[in-house]
Coordinates of C-alpha atoms in Angstrom, one line a residue:
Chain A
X438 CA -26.9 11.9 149.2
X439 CA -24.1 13.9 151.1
X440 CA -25.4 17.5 151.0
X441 CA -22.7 20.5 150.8
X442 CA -23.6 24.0 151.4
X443 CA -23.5 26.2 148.3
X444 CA -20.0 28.6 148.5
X445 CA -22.0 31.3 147.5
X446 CA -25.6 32.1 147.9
X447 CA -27.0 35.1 146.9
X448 CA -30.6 36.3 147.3
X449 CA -32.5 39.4 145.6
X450 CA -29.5 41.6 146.7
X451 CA -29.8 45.4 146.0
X452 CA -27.5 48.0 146.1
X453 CA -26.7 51.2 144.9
X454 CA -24.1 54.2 145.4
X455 CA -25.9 58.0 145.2
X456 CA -28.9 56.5 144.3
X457 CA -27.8 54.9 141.2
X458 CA -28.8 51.6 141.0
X459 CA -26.1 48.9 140.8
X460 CA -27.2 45.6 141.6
X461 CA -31.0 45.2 141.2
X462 CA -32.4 42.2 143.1
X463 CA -29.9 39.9 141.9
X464 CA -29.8 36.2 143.1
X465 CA -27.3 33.4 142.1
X466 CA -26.2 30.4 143.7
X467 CA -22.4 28.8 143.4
X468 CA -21.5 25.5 144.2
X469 CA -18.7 23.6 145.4
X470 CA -16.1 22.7 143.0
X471 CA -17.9 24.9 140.5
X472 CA -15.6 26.6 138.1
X473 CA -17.1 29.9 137.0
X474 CA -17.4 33.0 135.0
X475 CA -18.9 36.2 135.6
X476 CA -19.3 38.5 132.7
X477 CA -20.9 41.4 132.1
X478 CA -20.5 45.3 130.9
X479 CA -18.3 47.5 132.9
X480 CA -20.0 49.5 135.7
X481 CA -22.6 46.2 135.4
X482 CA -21.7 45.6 138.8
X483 CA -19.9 42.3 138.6
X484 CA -16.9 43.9 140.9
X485 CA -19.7 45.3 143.6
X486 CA -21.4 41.8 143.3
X487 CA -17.6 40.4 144.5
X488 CA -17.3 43.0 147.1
X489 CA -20.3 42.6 148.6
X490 CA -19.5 38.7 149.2
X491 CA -15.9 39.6 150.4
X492 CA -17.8 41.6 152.9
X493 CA -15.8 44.7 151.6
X494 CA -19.5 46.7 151.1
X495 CA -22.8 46.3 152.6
X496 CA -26.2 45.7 150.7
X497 CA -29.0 47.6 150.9
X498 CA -31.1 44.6 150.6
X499 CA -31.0 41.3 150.2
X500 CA -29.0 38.2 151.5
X501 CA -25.6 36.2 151.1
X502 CA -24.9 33.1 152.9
X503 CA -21.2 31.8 152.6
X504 CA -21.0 28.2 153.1
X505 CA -23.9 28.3 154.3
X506 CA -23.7 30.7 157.1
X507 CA -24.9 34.4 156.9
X508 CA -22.0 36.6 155.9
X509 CA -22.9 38.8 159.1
X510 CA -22.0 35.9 161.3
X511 CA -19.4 34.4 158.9
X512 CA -15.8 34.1 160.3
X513 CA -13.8 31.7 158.1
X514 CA -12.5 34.2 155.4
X515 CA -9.6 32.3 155.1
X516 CA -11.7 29.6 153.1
X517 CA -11.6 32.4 150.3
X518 CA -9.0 33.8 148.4
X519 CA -9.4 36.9 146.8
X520 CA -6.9 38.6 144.0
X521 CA -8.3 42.1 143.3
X522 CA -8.5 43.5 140.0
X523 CA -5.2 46.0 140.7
X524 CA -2.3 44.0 139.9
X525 CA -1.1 46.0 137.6
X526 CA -0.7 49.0 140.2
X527 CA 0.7 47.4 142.0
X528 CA 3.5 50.2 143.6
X529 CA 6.6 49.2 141.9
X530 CA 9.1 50.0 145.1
X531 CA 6.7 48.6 147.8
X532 CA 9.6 46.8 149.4
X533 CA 8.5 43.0 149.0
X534 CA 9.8 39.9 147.4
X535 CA 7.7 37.4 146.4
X536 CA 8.6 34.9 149.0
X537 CA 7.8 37.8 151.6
X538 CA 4.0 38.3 149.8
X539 CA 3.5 34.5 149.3
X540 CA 3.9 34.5 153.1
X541 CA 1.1 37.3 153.5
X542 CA -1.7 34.2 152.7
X543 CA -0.1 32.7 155.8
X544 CA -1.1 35.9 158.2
X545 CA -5.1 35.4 159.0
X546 CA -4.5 31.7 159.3
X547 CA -1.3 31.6 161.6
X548 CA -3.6 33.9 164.5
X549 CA -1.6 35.9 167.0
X550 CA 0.9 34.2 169.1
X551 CA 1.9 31.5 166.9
X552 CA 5.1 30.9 165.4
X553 CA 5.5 29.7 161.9
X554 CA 4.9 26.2 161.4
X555 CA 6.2 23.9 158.9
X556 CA 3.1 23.7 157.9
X557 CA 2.7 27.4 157.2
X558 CA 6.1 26.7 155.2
X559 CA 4.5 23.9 153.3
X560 CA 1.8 26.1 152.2
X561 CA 3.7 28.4 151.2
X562 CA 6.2 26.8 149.6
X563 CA 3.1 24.4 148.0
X564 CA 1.9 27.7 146.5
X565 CA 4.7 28.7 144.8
X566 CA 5.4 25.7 143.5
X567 CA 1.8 25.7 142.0
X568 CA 1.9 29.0 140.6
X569 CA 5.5 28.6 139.0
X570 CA 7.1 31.4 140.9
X571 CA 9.5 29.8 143.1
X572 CA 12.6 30.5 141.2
X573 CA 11.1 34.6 141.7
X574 CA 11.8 33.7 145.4
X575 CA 14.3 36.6 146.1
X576 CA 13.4 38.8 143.4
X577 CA 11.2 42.1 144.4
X578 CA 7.5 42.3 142.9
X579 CA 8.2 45.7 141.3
X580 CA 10.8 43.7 139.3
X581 CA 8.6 41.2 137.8
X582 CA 6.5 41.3 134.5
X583 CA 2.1 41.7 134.8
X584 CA 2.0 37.5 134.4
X585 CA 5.1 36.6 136.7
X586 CA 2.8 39.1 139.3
X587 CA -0.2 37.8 138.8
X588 CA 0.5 34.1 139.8
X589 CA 2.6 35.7 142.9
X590 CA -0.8 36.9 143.8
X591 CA -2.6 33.8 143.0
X592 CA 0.1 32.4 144.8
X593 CA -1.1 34.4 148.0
X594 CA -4.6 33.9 147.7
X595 CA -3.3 29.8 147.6
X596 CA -0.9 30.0 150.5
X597 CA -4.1 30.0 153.2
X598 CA -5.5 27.1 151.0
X599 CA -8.7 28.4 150.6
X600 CA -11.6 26.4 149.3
X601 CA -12.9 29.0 147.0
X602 CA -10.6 31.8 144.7
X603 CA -11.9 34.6 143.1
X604 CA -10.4 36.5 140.6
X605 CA -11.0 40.0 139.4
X606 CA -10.0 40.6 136.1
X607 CA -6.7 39.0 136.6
X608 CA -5.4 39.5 133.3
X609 CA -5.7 43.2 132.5
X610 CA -2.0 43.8 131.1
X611 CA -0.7 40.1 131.0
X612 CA 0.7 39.1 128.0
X613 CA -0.7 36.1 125.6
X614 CA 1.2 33.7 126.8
X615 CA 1.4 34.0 130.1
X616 CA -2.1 33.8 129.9
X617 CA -2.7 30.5 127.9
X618 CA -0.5 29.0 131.3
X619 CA -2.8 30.5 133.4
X620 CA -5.4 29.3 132.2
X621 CA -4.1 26.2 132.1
X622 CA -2.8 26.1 135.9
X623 CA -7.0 27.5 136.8
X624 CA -8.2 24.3 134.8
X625 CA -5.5 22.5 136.9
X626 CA -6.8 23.5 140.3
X627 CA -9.8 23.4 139.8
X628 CA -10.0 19.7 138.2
X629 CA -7.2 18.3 140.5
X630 CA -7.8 20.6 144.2
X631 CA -11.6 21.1 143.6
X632 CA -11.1 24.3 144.4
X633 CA -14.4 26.8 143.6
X634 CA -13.1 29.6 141.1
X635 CA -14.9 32.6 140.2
X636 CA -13.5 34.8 137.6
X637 CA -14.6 37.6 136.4
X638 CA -13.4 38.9 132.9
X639 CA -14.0 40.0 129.6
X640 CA -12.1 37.2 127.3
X641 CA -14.9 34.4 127.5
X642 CA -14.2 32.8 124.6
X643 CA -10.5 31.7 125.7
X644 CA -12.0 29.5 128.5
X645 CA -15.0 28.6 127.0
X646 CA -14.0 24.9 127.5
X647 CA -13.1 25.1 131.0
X648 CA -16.0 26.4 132.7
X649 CA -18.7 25.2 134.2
X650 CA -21.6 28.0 134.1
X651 CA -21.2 31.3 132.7
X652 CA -23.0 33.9 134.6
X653 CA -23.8 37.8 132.6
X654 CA -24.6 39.9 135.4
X655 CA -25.4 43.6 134.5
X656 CA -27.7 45.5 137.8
X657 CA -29.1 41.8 137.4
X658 CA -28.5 38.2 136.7
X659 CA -29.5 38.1 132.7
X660 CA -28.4 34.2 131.9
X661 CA -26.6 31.3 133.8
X662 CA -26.0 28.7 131.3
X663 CA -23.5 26.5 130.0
X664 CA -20.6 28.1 127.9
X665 CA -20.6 25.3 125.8
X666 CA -23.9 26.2 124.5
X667 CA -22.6 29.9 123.2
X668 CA -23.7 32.8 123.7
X669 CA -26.6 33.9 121.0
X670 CA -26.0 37.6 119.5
X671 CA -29.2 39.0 121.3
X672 CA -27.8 37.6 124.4
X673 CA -24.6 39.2 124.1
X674 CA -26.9 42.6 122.4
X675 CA -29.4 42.4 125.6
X676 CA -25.9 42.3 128.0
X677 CA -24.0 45.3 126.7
X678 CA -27.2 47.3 124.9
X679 CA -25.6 47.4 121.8
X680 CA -25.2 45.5 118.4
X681 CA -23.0 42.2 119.9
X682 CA -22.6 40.8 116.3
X683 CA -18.7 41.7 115.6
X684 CA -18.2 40.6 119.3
X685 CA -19.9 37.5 119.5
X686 CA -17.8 36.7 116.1
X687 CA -14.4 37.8 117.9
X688 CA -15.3 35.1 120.6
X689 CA -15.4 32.1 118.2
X690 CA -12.9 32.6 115.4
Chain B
X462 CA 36.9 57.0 178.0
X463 CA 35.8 59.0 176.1
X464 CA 35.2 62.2 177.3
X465 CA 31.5 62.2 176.1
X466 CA 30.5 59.1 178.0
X467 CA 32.0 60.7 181.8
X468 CA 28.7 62.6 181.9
X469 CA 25.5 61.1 183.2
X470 CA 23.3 63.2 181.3
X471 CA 25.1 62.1 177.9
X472 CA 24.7 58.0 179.2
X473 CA 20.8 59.0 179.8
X474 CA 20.6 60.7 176.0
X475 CA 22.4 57.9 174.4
X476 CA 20.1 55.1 175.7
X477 CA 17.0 57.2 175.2
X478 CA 18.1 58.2 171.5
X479 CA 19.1 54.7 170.8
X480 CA 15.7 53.1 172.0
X481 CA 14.1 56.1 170.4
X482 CA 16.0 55.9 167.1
X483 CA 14.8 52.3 166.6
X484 CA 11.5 52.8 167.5
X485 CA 11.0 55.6 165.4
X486 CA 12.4 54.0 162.5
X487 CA 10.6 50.5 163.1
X488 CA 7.1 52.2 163.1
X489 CA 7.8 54.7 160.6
X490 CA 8.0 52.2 157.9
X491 CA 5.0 51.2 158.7
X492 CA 3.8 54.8 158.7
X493 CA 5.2 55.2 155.8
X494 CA 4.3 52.5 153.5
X495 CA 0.7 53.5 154.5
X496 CA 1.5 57.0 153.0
X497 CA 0.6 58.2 156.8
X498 CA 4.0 60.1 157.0
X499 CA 1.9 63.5 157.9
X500 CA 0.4 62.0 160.6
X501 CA 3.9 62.0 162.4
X502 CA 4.2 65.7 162.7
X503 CA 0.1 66.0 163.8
X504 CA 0.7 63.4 166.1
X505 CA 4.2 65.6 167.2
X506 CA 2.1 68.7 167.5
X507 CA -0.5 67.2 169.4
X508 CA 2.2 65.7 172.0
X509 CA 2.8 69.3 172.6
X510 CA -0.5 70.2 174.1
X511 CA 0.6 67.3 176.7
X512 CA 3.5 68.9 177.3
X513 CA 1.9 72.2 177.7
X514 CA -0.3 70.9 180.5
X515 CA 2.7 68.9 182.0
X516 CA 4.5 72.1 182.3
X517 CA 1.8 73.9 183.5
X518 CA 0.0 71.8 186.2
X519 CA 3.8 70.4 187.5
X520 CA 3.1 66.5 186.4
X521 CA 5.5 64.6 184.4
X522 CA 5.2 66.6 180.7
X523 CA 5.9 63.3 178.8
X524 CA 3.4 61.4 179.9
X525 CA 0.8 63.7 179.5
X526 CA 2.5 63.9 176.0
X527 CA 1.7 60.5 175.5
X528 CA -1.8 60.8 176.8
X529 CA -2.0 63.5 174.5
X530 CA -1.1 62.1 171.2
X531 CA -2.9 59.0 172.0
X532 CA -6.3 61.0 172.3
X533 CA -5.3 63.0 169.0
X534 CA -4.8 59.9 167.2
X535 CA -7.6 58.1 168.0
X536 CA -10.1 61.1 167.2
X537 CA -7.8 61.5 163.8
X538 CA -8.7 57.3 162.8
X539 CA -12.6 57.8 164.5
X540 CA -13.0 61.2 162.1
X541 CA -11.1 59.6 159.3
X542 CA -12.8 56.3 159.4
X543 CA -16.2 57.0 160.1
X544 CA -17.1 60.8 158.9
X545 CA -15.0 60.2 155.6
X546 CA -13.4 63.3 155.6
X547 CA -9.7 63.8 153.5
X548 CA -7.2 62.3 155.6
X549 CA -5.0 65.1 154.7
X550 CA -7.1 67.6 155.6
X551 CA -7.9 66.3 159.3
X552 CA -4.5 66.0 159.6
X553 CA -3.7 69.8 158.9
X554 CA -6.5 70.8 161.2
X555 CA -5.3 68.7 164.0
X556 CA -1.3 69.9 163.2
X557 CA -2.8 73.8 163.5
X558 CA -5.3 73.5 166.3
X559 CA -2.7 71.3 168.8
X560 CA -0.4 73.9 168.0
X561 CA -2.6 76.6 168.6
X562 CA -3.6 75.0 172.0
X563 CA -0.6 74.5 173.5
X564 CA 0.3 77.9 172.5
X565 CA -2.6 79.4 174.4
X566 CA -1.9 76.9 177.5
X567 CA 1.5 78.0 177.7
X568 CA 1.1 81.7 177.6
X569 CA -2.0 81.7 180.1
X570 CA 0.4 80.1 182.7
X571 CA 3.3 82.8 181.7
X572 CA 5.7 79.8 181.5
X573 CA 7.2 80.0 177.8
X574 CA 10.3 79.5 178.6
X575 CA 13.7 77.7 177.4
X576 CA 12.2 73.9 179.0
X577 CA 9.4 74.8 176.1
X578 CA 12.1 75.5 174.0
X579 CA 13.8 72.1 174.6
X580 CA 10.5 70.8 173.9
X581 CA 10.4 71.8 170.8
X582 CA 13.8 71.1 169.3
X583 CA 14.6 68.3 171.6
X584 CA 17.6 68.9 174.0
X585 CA 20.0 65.9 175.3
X586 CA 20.8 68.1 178.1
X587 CA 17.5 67.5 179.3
X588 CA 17.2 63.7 179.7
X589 CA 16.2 63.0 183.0
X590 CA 17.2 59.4 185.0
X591 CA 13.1 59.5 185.0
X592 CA 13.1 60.1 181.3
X593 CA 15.1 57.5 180.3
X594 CA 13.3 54.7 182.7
X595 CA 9.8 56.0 181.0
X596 CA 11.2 55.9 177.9
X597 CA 12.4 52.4 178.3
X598 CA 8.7 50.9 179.9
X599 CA 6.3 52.8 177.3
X600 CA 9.2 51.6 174.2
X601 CA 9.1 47.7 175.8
X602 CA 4.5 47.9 175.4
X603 CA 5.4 49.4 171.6
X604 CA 8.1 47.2 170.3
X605 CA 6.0 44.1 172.1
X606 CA 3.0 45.6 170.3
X607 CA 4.9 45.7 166.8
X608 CA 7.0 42.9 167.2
X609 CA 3.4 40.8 167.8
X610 CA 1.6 42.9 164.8
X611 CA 3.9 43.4 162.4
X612 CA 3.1 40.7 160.1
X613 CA -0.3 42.4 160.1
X614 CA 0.7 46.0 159.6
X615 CA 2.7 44.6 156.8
X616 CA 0.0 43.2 155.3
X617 CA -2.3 46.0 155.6
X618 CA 0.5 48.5 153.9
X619 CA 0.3 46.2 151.0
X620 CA -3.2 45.6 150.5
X621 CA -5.6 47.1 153.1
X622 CA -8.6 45.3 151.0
X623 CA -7.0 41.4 150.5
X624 CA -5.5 41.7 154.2
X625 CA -9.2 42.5 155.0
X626 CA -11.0 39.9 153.1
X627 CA -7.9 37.2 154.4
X628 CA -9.9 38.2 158.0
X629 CA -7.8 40.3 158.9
X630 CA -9.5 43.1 161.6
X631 CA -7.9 45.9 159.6
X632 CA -10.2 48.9 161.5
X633 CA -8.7 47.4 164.7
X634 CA -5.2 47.1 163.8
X635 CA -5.5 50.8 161.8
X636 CA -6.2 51.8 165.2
X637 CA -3.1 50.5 166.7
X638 CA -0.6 51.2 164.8
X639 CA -1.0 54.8 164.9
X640 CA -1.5 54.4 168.7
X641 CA 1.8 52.7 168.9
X642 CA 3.1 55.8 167.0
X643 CA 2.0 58.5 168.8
X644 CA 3.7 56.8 171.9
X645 CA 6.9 56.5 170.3
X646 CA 5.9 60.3 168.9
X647 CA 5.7 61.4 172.3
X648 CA 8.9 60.0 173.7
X649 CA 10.9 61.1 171.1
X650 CA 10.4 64.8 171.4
X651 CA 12.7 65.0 174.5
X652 CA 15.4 64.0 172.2
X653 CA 14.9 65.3 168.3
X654 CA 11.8 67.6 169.6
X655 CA 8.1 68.5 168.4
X656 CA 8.9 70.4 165.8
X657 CA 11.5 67.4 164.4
X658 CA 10.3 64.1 165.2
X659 CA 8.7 63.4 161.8
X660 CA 12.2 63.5 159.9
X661 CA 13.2 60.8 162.2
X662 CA 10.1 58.8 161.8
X663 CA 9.7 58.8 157.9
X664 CA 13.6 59.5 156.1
X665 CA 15.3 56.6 156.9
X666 CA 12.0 54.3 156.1
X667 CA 12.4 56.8 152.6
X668 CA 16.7 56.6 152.4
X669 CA 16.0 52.7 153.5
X670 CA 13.5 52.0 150.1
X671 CA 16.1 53.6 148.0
X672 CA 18.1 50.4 148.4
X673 CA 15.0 48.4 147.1
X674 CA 15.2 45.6 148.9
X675 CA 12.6 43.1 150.5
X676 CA 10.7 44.1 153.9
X677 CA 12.6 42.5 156.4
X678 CA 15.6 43.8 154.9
X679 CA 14.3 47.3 154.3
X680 CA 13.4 47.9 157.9
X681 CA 17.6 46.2 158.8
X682 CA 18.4 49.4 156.8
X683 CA 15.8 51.9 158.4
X684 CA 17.0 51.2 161.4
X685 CA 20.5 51.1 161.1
X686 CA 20.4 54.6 159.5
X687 CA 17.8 55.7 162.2
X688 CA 20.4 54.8 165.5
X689 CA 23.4 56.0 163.0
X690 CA 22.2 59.3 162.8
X691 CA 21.1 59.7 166.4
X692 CA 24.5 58.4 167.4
X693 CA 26.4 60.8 165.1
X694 CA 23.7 63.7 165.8
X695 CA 24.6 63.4 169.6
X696 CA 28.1 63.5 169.5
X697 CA 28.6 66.2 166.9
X698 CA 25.4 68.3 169.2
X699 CA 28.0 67.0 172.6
X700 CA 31.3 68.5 170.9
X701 CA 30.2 71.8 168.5
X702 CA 27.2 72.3 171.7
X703 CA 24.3 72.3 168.6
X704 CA 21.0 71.5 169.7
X705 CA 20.4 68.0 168.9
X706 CA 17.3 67.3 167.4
X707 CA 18.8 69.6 164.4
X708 CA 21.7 67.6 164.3
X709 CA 20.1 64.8 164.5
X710 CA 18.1 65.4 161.6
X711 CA 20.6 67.1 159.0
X712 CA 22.8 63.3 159.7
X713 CA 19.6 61.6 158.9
X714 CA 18.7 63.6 155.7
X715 CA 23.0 63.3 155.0
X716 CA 22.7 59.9 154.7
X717 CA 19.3 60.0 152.7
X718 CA 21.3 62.2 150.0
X719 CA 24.0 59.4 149.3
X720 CA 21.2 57.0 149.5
X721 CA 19.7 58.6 146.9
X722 CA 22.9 59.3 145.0
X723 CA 24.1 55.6 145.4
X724 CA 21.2 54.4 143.8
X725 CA 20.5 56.3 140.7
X726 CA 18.8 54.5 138.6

């Protein structure tokens, strides 16, 4: 059997911020290819949990191995690609156009003294192409609408071809249908590239169908299990510590 | 010819202010973008204290500038990055206390004078042959050190966090950059002065983003308004004998105000 590293591994990881407990010996494996959610109350520590595998915080205890490697000694963050909850403030005359941010998910990978290289065009142009933007091209990201600059973002995080993408609440302030298509293009990418997603958001029920494991993450891991199966009301009641019924309902109309 | 350019001293201001005009501009954007624009006028301040001891122990003033605001800088990122205290606050400490010091230096030797005064307002008279030729050597390591980084600064301005998780060494490059600028900080103040420098540093960046056009093009403009103004400020400071900096700086904030006017929104 040909053995693969997970992405992500995570073992009894604690942390906490003024001695308020955020994540409480949490552990959680993801694999490759795996499509994922992360759920979970706000201030339940699902962003921390992401920042502490970006490398953006330390843990107080505990360990995280990214394919496979310690994250203290782990070099390749290019294999990630990471779109942080803020696209919508964004600042709106930060002189860019999407071409010129596409490019950013070139930078890391291109080191140094090197030139551009068609391939770094490829990539970039592969990205846009992917994400729909590329007739956006000359137009600056203050200009666009919250869906047109979301996928330039996505876009970014694709340009360095990662193996894994993570996504932060990507769709606070996107309208409907821009985000039926992206959803659609994350079921695409992740069927067609294999690419590992991890999202994180609050509107399970929409891609129920896509995803492979659902993890509800508040200080700790509650339940992994499969979507499919839904969520029971004393699930959903145990997650947020209140009365889940009307929610639970919302999900499944 | 023109009269202006049958003086030596002019030819030597010219080159300097050009070099200078672009540098300033170049890293300011930078600078800017970051919402660093205070740091110009701490870093400015802190070049004075070089000066101060230049004067004072007979050695080349703006070098010991630059030694200067490269030792203020670095403490301002190692306080700032690892003691978490408000950026804006260090920066008005440092601002005071430079200023403060190179008072004191200045006085204890009895040498405030007018080549202080120059110092502080920037004087084209004052551009030495050496001037120019150190000028030239510390701008070539800062305009390599950009030209090599600035694909990274960008990045960083936009998103210090994603240009960090992409692997980016952001602490590193922080670093830098405001290295890069208190070199160009402390060549500039033999033209536009201490007390100056930071209008030439952050308005055109500011008139330049009025425009709102994409990077590459933004920093085009920033630095086309930057040499414009320094050009214009020296010839108007040659003919009406105004003191440059001043000049230099009412041409840049001229242009800012129809910048701003031409692109009402």
């Amino acid at each position: 059997m040909h053995f693969e590293p997970a992405v992500f591994e995570v073992q009894g990881l604690d942390y906490s911020v003024n001695g308020q407990q955020i994540l409480d010996h949490l552990s959680m494996t993801v694999h490759k290819g795996e499509y994922c959610a992360i759920i979970g109350p706000n201030g339940g520590g699902k962003t921390t949990l992401i920042r502490l595998l970006l490398g953006l915080e330390q843990a107080d205890k505990g360990e995280i191995r990214l394919f496979g490697v310690d994250h203290k000694k782990f070099k390749a963050y290019d294999k990630i690609g990471y779109v942080p909850q803020r696209v919508m403030q964004i600042d709106t005359s930060f002189p860019a156009t999407v071409f010129e941010v596409v490019k950013m998910g070139r930078i890391a990978k291109r080191g140094l003294f090197s030139r551009e290289k068609p391939e770094d065009r490829a990539a970039v142009e592969d990205a846009m192409h992917k994400m729909d933007v590329q007739h956006l091209r000359e137009k600056r990201i203050g200009e666009l609408s919250g869906g047109q600059r979301q996928r330039v973002m996505i876009a970014r995080a694709l340009a360095s071809k990662p193996e894994v993408l993570i996504l932060d609440e990507p769709n606070t302030g996107v309208d409907q249908h821009s985000q039926q298509r992206f959803y659609a293009l994350l079921r695409e990418l992740n069927r067609e590239a294999r690419l590992t997603i991890i999202f994180i958001t609050h509107d399970v029920g929409v891609i129920a169908d896509d995803i492979g494991r659902l993890f509800t993450i508040n200080q700790t891991l509650l339940t992994c299990n499969n979507p499919k199966e839904a969520l029971s009301c004393s699930e959903m009641s145990k997650l947020y510590g209140i009365d889940a019924h009307s929610l639970h309902q919302h999900h499944h109309h | 010819m023109l009269e202006i350019l049958q003086y030596q001293f002019m030819i030597n201001a010219l080159i300097a202010g050009v070099v200078i005009a672009l540098l300033a501009s170049v890293s300011g954007s930078f600078i800017v973008l970051r919402r660093y624009s205070m740091m110009t006028e701490t870093l400015a301040h802190s070049a004075l204290v070089g000066v101060a001891v230049g004067l004072i122990s007979a050695t080349n003033p703006l070098w010991m500038a630059v030694i200067a605001a490269l030792i203020s800088a670095w403490t301002i990122e190692y306080l700032r990055s690892f003691y978490h205290l408000y950026s804006d606050a260090v920066l008005a400490i440092f601002l005071s206390g430079s200023l403060a010091l190179a008072v004191i230096i200045v006085s204890l030797a009895g040498a405030f004078n007018s080549s202080l005064f120059s110092y502080l307002f920037g004087s084209i008279l004052s551009v030495s042959r050496e001037d120019v030729i150190t000028i030239i050597i510390f701008g070539a390591i800062a305009f390599t050190l950009l030209a090599l980084f600035y694909k990274e600064f960008y990045f960083i301005a936009f998103d210090e966090e994603v240009a960090q998780t992409s692997g980016i060494q952001v602490k590193w490059l922080n670093f830098l950059l405001v290295s890069i600028a208190a070199v160009i900080i402390a060549l500039s103040i033999r033209i536009v002065g201490t007390l100056l420098i930071g209008a030439l540093m952050v308005i055109p960046t500011v008139a330049a983003l009025r425009y709102r056009q994409g990077f590459s093009r933004t920093i085009l403009l920033a630095g086309l308004f930057a040499v414009t103004s320094v050009l214009a400020g020296m010839v108007l400071s040659f003919y009406f004998s105004l003191p440059s900096g001043a000049t230099i700086v009412m041409c840049i904030l001229a242009i800012f105000v129809i910048s701003l006017l031409i692109n009402r929104r």
